[in-house]
């Protein structure tokens, strides 16, 4: 009979494969069965439970189910706190759990808490012998995003460039860094370099995932946003339509990335004089953000203000 912990690991690997294939619902279902297996085999605080919780947190975050992502991340943090810091497998799990919770805190605009969590994760990771450059780069980009949305642009850019040096400019893992650098340059109106960074992120993600993957669609939406600000409205519209079509096909109906794309596409439609389309897109963005972020979130308030401009 297969060892229960080994069986749980097999199921978590299957869940990751399902997500990469665009089968997000199946991925969550399989990951939940993995958690049930280790809970039954090892008790409530077995370290393997922390691993299953991390995977479930990541999956729920990718599906914009942030409350569930937070629940699983916190459970993993509590479990890994109980075990020796000399066990690098558990330290690695703790780093991932801290990163998961930091991302949720960032989404909810709790930037102080997010910064503390990201720094804790980086401190643990940098003291270990196990981290892959891509893992560190993703944590650095997460902290950089906290700085970005706190208007600490210089600190964000420094982290992004350090992350790029760490992972290598042409490595598939560099896509996340190029994406964040494009977002920074978009916010700072540096559109020439922003376009270059967005194109590099899109090329790397297409090479890794193919044409119809939510990560690829997200990269298309970023490039569309940069091109729109440069006045290339026709190409931007094509990219937005393709990105939104992909999101609708592979993501849940209420997803953060879809809301962002709809809001930005609405601004483009308004710039082209199609106020009716702009209003429909803005309403859709508002409905999604209100559902997943709550009525009092700053992005929901901004979405209400955006919609008012088109009516």
Short mmCIF file of N, CA, C and O in Angstrom, two decimals, residues 48-149:
data_model
loop_
_atom_site.label_atom_id
_atom_site.label_comp_id
_atom_site.label_asym_id
_atom_site.label_seq_id
_atom_site.Cartn_x
_atom_site.Cartn_y
_atom_site.Cartn_z
N UNK A 48 3.38 17.64 6.84
CA UNK A 48 2.88 17.48 5.48
C UNK A 48 1.59 18.28 5.26
O UNK A 48 1.27 18.67 4.14
N UNK A 49 0.86 18.54 6.36
CA UNK A 49 -0.34 19.37 6.25
C UNK A 49 0.04 20.80 5.84
O UNK A 49 -0.66 21.44 5.05
N UNK A 50 1.16 21.27 6.37
CA UNK A 50 1.62 22.61 5.99
C UNK A 50 1.86 22.69 4.49
O UNK A 50 1.53 23.70 3.84
N UNK A 51 2.45 21.63 3.92
CA UNK A 51 2.69 21.63 2.49
C UNK A 51 1.41 21.66 1.68
O UNK A 51 1.29 22.40 0.70
N UNK A 52 0.42 20.86 2.09
CA UNK A 52 -0.86 20.86 1.39
C UNK A 52 -1.57 22.20 1.52
O UNK A 52 -2.18 22.70 0.57
N UNK A 53 -1.45 22.82 2.69
CA UNK A 53 -2.09 24.13 2.90
C UNK A 53 -1.44 25.21 2.03
O UNK A 53 -2.12 26.10 1.52
N UNK A 54 -0.12 25.15 1.88
CA UNK A 54 0.56 26.10 1.00
C UNK A 54 0.04 25.97 -0.43
O UNK A 54 -0.26 26.97 -1.10
N UNK A 55 -0.05 24.73 -0.92
CA UNK A 55 -0.54 24.52 -2.28
C UNK A 55 -1.97 25.02 -2.44
O UNK A 55 -2.32 25.65 -3.46
N UNK A 56 -2.82 24.77 -1.44
CA UNK A 56 -4.20 25.25 -1.52
C UNK A 56 -4.27 26.76 -1.44
O UNK A 56 -5.09 27.39 -2.12
N UNK A 57 -3.41 27.37 -0.64
CA UNK A 57 -3.37 28.83 -0.58
C UNK A 57 -3.00 29.42 -1.93
O UNK A 57 -3.62 30.37 -2.42
N UNK A 58 -1.97 28.84 -2.56
CA UNK A 58 -1.55 29.32 -3.88
C UNK A 58 -2.67 29.17 -4.91
O UNK A 58 -2.94 30.09 -5.69
N UNK A 59 -3.34 28.03 -4.89
CA UNK A 59 -4.41 27.80 -5.86
C UNK A 59 -5.56 28.78 -5.65
O UNK A 59 -6.07 29.38 -6.62
N UNK A 60 -5.97 28.97 -4.40
CA UNK A 60 -7.09 29.88 -4.14
C UNK A 60 -6.72 31.32 -4.46
O UNK A 60 -7.56 32.09 -4.95
N UNK A 61 -5.47 31.69 -4.22
CA UNK A 61 -5.04 33.05 -4.59
C UNK A 61 -5.12 33.23 -6.09
O UNK A 61 -5.58 34.26 -6.59
N UNK A 62 -4.67 32.22 -6.85
CA UNK A 62 -4.72 32.31 -8.31
C UNK A 62 -6.14 32.38 -8.83
O UNK A 62 -6.37 32.86 -9.94
N UNK A 63 -7.09 31.89 -8.03
CA UNK A 63 -8.49 31.94 -8.42
C UNK A 63 -9.22 33.15 -7.82
O UNK A 63 -10.44 33.26 -7.93
N UNK A 64 -8.46 34.06 -7.18
CA UNK A 64 -9.00 35.26 -6.53
C UNK A 64 -9.95 34.93 -5.40
O UNK A 64 -10.85 35.70 -5.07
N UNK A 65 -9.74 33.79 -4.77
CA UNK A 65 -10.51 33.39 -3.59
C UNK A 65 -9.63 33.69 -2.37
O UNK A 65 -9.04 32.81 -1.76
N UNK A 66 -9.55 34.97 -2.05
CA UNK A 66 -8.51 35.45 -1.14
C UNK A 66 -8.75 35.06 0.31
O UNK A 66 -7.80 34.84 1.06
N UNK A 67 -10.00 34.96 0.72
CA UNK A 67 -10.27 34.54 2.10
C UNK A 67 -9.81 33.11 2.34
O UNK A 67 -9.22 32.79 3.37
N UNK A 68 -10.06 32.23 1.38
CA UNK A 68 -9.60 30.85 1.50
C UNK A 68 -8.08 30.79 1.44
O UNK A 68 -7.44 30.02 2.17
N UNK A 69 -7.48 31.59 0.57
CA UNK A 69 -6.02 31.63 0.48
C UNK A 69 -5.41 32.06 1.80
O UNK A 69 -4.41 31.48 2.26
N UNK A 70 -6.01 33.05 2.44
CA UNK A 70 -5.52 33.51 3.73
C UNK A 70 -5.65 32.43 4.79
O UNK A 70 -4.72 32.21 5.59
N UNK A 71 -6.77 31.73 4.82
CA UNK A 71 -7.01 30.69 5.82
C UNK A 71 -5.93 29.61 5.74
O UNK A 71 -5.34 29.21 6.77
N UNK A 72 -5.65 29.14 4.55
CA UNK A 72 -4.67 28.06 4.39
C UNK A 72 -3.25 28.55 4.68
O UNK A 72 -2.43 27.82 5.26
N UNK A 73 -2.93 29.78 4.29
CA UNK A 73 -1.60 30.31 4.57
C UNK A 73 -1.37 30.43 6.07
O UNK A 73 -0.30 30.06 6.58
N UNK A 74 -2.37 30.93 6.80
CA UNK A 74 -2.22 31.08 8.26
C UNK A 74 -2.08 29.72 8.94
O UNK A 74 -1.30 29.58 9.89
N UNK A 75 -2.81 28.74 8.47
CA UNK A 75 -2.70 27.41 9.07
C UNK A 75 -1.29 26.84 8.87
O UNK A 75 -0.70 26.25 9.79
N UNK A 76 -0.73 27.03 7.68
CA UNK A 76 0.62 26.54 7.42
C UNK A 76 1.66 27.26 8.27
O UNK A 76 2.60 26.64 8.78
N UNK A 77 1.48 28.55 8.47
CA UNK A 77 2.41 29.32 9.30
C UNK A 77 2.40 28.82 10.73
O UNK A 77 3.45 28.64 11.37
N UNK A 78 1.20 28.55 11.26
CA UNK A 78 1.09 28.04 12.63
C UNK A 78 1.78 26.69 12.76
O UNK A 78 2.53 26.44 13.73
N UNK A 79 1.58 25.80 11.81
CA UNK A 79 2.18 24.47 11.89
C UNK A 79 3.71 24.54 11.81
O UNK A 79 4.42 23.92 12.61
N UNK A 80 4.23 25.30 10.87
CA UNK A 80 5.69 25.34 10.68
C UNK A 80 6.40 26.04 11.83
O UNK A 80 7.60 25.81 12.05
N UNK A 81 5.71 26.86 12.58
CA UNK A 81 6.31 27.53 13.73
C UNK A 81 6.68 26.51 14.81
O UNK A 81 7.60 26.74 15.61
N UNK A 82 6.00 25.37 14.83
CA UNK A 82 6.21 24.38 15.89
C UNK A 82 7.48 23.54 15.70
O UNK A 82 7.92 22.87 16.62
N UNK A 83 8.05 23.58 14.51
CA UNK A 83 9.13 22.64 14.21
C UNK A 83 10.49 23.33 14.16
O UNK A 83 10.59 24.55 14.01
N UNK A 84 11.55 22.53 14.23
CA UNK A 84 12.92 23.04 14.31
C UNK A 84 13.29 23.86 13.08
O UNK A 84 13.00 23.47 11.94
N UNK A 85 13.95 24.97 13.31
CA UNK A 85 14.44 25.78 12.20
C UNK A 85 15.65 25.12 11.51
O UNK A 85 16.15 25.64 10.53
N UNK A 86 16.13 24.00 12.05
CA UNK A 86 17.24 23.29 11.42
C UNK A 86 16.77 22.39 10.27
O UNK A 86 17.59 21.88 9.51
N UNK A 87 15.49 22.18 10.17
CA UNK A 87 14.93 21.36 9.10
C UNK A 87 14.59 22.26 7.91
O UNK A 87 13.59 22.98 7.93
N UNK A 88 15.45 22.23 6.89
CA UNK A 88 15.26 23.18 5.80
C UNK A 88 14.00 22.92 5.00
O UNK A 88 13.46 23.84 4.38
N UNK A 89 13.52 21.68 4.99
CA UNK A 89 12.25 21.41 4.30
C UNK A 89 11.11 22.19 4.93
O UNK A 89 10.29 22.80 4.24
N UNK A 90 11.09 22.23 6.26
CA UNK A 90 10.04 22.96 6.96
C UNK A 90 10.26 24.47 6.88
O UNK A 90 9.30 25.24 6.78
N UNK A 91 11.51 24.89 6.91
CA UNK A 91 11.79 26.31 6.74
C UNK A 91 11.32 26.77 5.36
O UNK A 91 10.73 27.85 5.21
N UNK A 92 11.57 25.94 4.37
CA UNK A 92 11.14 26.28 3.02
C UNK A 92 9.62 26.41 2.94
O UNK A 92 9.09 27.33 2.31
N UNK A 93 8.91 25.49 3.59
CA UNK A 93 7.46 25.58 3.64
C UNK A 93 7.02 26.87 4.33
O UNK A 93 6.07 27.52 3.89
N UNK A 94 7.71 27.21 5.40
CA UNK A 94 7.35 28.43 6.12
C UNK A 94 7.56 29.67 5.25
O UNK A 94 6.74 30.59 5.26
N UNK A 95 8.64 29.68 4.51
CA UNK A 95 8.89 30.80 3.60
C UNK A 95 7.75 30.93 2.59
O UNK A 95 7.24 32.03 2.33
N UNK A 96 7.33 29.80 2.03
CA UNK A 96 6.23 29.84 1.07
C UNK A 96 4.93 30.32 1.72
O UNK A 96 4.18 31.09 1.13
N UNK A 97 4.68 29.84 2.95
CA UNK A 97 3.46 30.24 3.65
C UNK A 97 3.47 31.74 3.96
O UNK A 97 2.45 32.42 3.79
N UNK A 98 4.61 32.25 4.40
CA UNK A 98 4.72 33.68 4.66
C UNK A 98 4.49 34.48 3.38
O UNK A 98 3.82 35.52 3.38
N UNK A 99 5.05 33.99 2.27
CA UNK A 99 4.84 34.67 0.99
C UNK A 99 3.38 34.66 0.57
O UNK A 99 2.86 35.65 0.05
N UNK A 100 2.70 33.52 0.79
CA UNK A 100 1.27 33.43 0.46
C UNK A 100 0.45 34.45 1.25
O UNK A 100 -0.40 35.15 0.70
N UNK A 101 0.70 34.51 2.56
CA UNK A 101 -0.06 35.44 3.38
C UNK A 101 0.28 36.88 3.04
O UNK A 101 -0.60 37.76 3.02
N UNK A 102 1.55 37.14 2.73
CA UNK A 102 1.96 38.50 2.35
C UNK A 102 1.21 38.96 1.11
O UNK A 102 0.78 40.12 1.01
N UNK A 103 1.05 38.05 0.15
CA UNK A 103 0.34 38.42 -1.08
C UNK A 103 -1.11 38.79 -0.79
O UNK A 103 -1.63 39.78 -1.33
N UNK A 104 -1.75 38.01 0.07
CA UNK A 104 -3.14 38.33 0.42
C UNK A 104 -3.22 39.68 1.13
O UNK A 104 -4.12 40.49 0.84
N UNK A 105 -2.31 39.93 2.04
CA UNK A 105 -2.29 41.21 2.75
C UNK A 105 -2.10 42.36 1.77
O UNK A 105 -2.71 43.43 1.90
N UNK A 106 -1.27 42.14 0.77
CA UNK A 106 -1.05 43.17 -0.25
C UNK A 106 -2.32 43.43 -1.04
O UNK A 106 -2.67 44.58 -1.33
N UNK A 107 -3.01 42.37 -1.41
CA UNK A 107 -4.26 42.51 -2.16
C UNK A 107 -5.26 43.34 -1.38
O UNK A 107 -5.98 44.18 -1.95
N UNK A 108 -5.30 43.14 -0.06
CA UNK A 108 -6.24 43.87 0.78
C UNK A 108 -5.71 45.24 1.22
O UNK A 108 -6.29 45.89 2.10
N UNK A 109 -4.62 45.68 0.59
CA UNK A 109 -4.04 46.99 0.87
C UNK A 109 -3.51 47.13 2.30
O UNK A 109 -3.39 48.24 2.82
N UNK A 110 -3.18 46.02 2.93
CA UNK A 110 -2.56 46.05 4.26
C UNK A 110 -1.05 45.98 4.05
O UNK A 110 -0.40 44.95 4.29
N UNK A 111 -0.51 47.10 3.58
CA UNK A 111 0.87 47.10 3.09
C UNK A 111 1.90 46.93 4.20
O UNK A 111 2.95 46.33 3.99
N UNK A 112 1.61 47.46 5.40
CA UNK A 112 2.55 47.30 6.50
C UNK A 112 2.73 45.84 6.87
O UNK A 112 3.86 45.35 7.01
N UNK A 113 1.61 45.12 7.00
CA UNK A 113 1.67 43.69 7.33
C UNK A 113 2.34 42.92 6.20
O UNK A 113 3.14 42.00 6.44
N UNK A 114 2.02 43.28 4.95
CA UNK A 114 2.62 42.58 3.81
C UNK A 114 4.13 42.75 3.79
O UNK A 114 4.88 41.79 3.54
N UNK A 115 4.60 43.95 4.08
CA UNK A 115 6.04 44.21 4.07
C UNK A 115 6.75 43.36 5.14
O UNK A 115 7.79 42.75 4.87
N UNK A 116 6.18 43.30 6.33
CA UNK A 116 6.78 42.51 7.41
C UNK A 116 6.86 41.04 7.01
O UNK A 116 7.89 40.38 7.21
N UNK A 117 5.80 40.53 6.41
CA UNK A 117 5.77 39.11 6.02
C UNK A 117 6.77 38.82 4.90
O UNK A 117 7.49 37.81 4.95
N UNK A 118 6.82 39.69 3.91
CA UNK A 118 7.79 39.48 2.82
C UNK A 118 9.23 39.53 3.35
O UNK A 118 10.07 38.72 2.96
N UNK A 119 9.50 40.48 4.23
CA UNK A 119 10.86 40.59 4.78
C UNK A 119 11.21 39.36 5.62
O UNK A 119 12.34 38.87 5.56
N UNK A 120 10.26 38.87 6.38
CA UNK A 120 10.49 37.66 7.17
C UNK A 120 10.79 36.47 6.26
O UNK A 120 11.71 35.67 6.52
N UNK A 121 10.03 36.35 5.19
CA UNK A 121 10.25 35.25 4.24
C UNK A 121 11.61 35.36 3.58
O UNK A 121 12.35 34.37 3.46
N UNK A 122 12.00 36.57 3.18
CA UNK A 122 13.29 36.76 2.53
C UNK A 122 14.44 36.49 3.50
O UNK A 122 15.46 35.91 3.11
N UNK A 123 14.29 36.92 4.73
CA UNK A 123 15.34 36.67 5.73
C UNK A 123 15.56 35.17 5.92
O UNK A 123 16.70 34.70 5.97
N UNK A 124 14.48 34.42 6.05
CA UNK A 124 14.60 32.97 6.21
C UNK A 124 15.20 32.33 4.96
O UNK A 124 16.06 31.45 5.05
N UNK A 125 14.75 32.76 3.80
CA UNK A 125 15.22 32.17 2.55
C UNK A 125 16.71 32.44 2.31
O UNK A 125 17.46 31.56 1.90
N UNK A 126 17.12 33.67 2.57
CA UNK A 126 18.50 34.05 2.28
C UNK A 126 19.48 33.37 3.23
O UNK A 126 20.67 33.24 2.92
N UNK A 127 18.99 32.90 4.37
CA UNK A 127 19.86 32.20 5.33
C UNK A 127 19.93 30.69 5.05
O UNK A 127 20.66 29.97 5.72
N UNK A 128 19.16 30.22 4.08
CA UNK A 128 19.14 28.79 3.77
C UNK A 128 20.04 28.48 2.58
O UNK A 128 20.57 29.36 1.92
N UNK A 129 20.20 27.19 2.32
CA UNK A 129 21.01 26.75 1.19
C UNK A 129 20.15 26.27 0.02
O UNK A 129 20.67 25.96 -1.04
N UNK A 130 18.83 26.23 0.23
CA UNK A 130 17.94 25.62 -0.75
C UNK A 130 17.32 26.54 -1.78
O UNK A 130 16.89 26.09 -2.83
N UNK A 131 17.19 27.86 -1.56
CA UNK A 131 16.32 28.63 -2.46
C UNK A 131 16.82 28.63 -3.90
O UNK A 131 18.02 28.80 -4.16
N UNK A 132 15.89 28.44 -4.80
CA UNK A 132 16.17 28.65 -6.22
C UNK A 132 16.09 30.15 -6.50
O UNK A 132 15.30 30.86 -5.87
N UNK A 133 16.90 30.65 -7.44
CA UNK A 133 16.83 32.09 -7.74
C UNK A 133 15.42 32.57 -8.04
O UNK A 133 15.03 33.66 -7.64
N UNK A 134 14.63 31.73 -8.74
CA UNK A 134 13.28 32.16 -9.09
C UNK A 134 12.41 32.35 -7.85
O UNK A 134 11.59 33.27 -7.79
N UNK A 135 12.60 31.51 -6.84
CA UNK A 135 11.81 31.64 -5.61
C UNK A 135 12.13 32.96 -4.91
O UNK A 135 11.23 33.67 -4.45
N UNK A 136 13.41 33.29 -4.82
CA UNK A 136 13.80 34.55 -4.21
C UNK A 136 13.30 35.73 -5.04
O UNK A 136 12.82 36.74 -4.49
N UNK A 137 13.40 35.62 -6.36
CA UNK A 137 12.97 36.72 -7.23
C UNK A 137 11.49 37.00 -7.07
O UNK A 137 11.06 38.16 -7.05
N UNK A 138 10.68 35.94 -6.92
CA UNK A 138 9.23 36.14 -6.74
C UNK A 138 8.93 36.85 -5.43
O UNK A 138 8.05 37.71 -5.37
N UNK A 139 9.65 36.49 -4.37
CA UNK A 139 9.47 37.18 -3.09
C UNK A 139 9.89 38.64 -3.20
O UNK A 139 9.22 39.54 -2.69
N UNK A 140 11.01 38.89 -3.89
CA UNK A 140 11.49 40.26 -4.06
C UNK A 140 10.50 41.08 -4.87
O UNK A 140 10.25 42.26 -4.58
N UNK A 141 9.90 40.47 -5.89
CA UNK A 141 8.89 41.18 -6.68
C UNK A 141 7.64 41.46 -5.86
O UNK A 141 7.00 42.51 -6.01
N UNK A 142 7.29 40.52 -4.97
CA UNK A 142 6.14 40.76 -4.10
C UNK A 142 6.38 41.95 -3.19
O UNK A 142 5.52 42.82 -3.04
N UNK A 143 7.56 42.00 -2.58
CA UNK A 143 7.91 43.15 -1.73
C UNK A 143 7.99 44.41 -2.56
O UNK A 143 7.55 45.49 -2.14
N UNK A 144 8.54 44.30 -3.78
CA UNK A 144 8.61 45.46 -4.67
C UNK A 144 7.23 46.00 -4.99
O UNK A 144 7.03 47.22 -5.08
N UNK A 145 6.25 45.11 -5.16
CA UNK A 145 4.88 45.56 -5.44
C UNK A 145 4.29 46.32 -4.25
O UNK A 145 3.55 47.28 -4.42
N UNK A 146 4.64 45.88 -3.03
CA UNK A 146 4.21 46.62 -1.84
C UNK A 146 4.77 48.04 -1.90
O UNK A 146 4.06 49.02 -1.65
N UNK A 147 6.05 48.16 -2.24
CA UNK A 147 6.67 49.48 -2.36
C UNK A 147 6.02 50.29 -3.48
O UNK A 147 5.76 51.49 -3.34
N UNK A 148 5.75 49.62 -4.61
CA UNK A 148 5.17 50.30 -5.76
C UNK A 148 3.85 50.96 -5.40
O UNK A 148 3.62 52.14 -5.69
N UNK A 149 2.97 50.18 -4.75
CA UNK A 149 1.64 50.71 -4.45
C UNK A 149 1.62 51.57 -3.18
O UNK A 149 0.58 52.12 -2.82
#
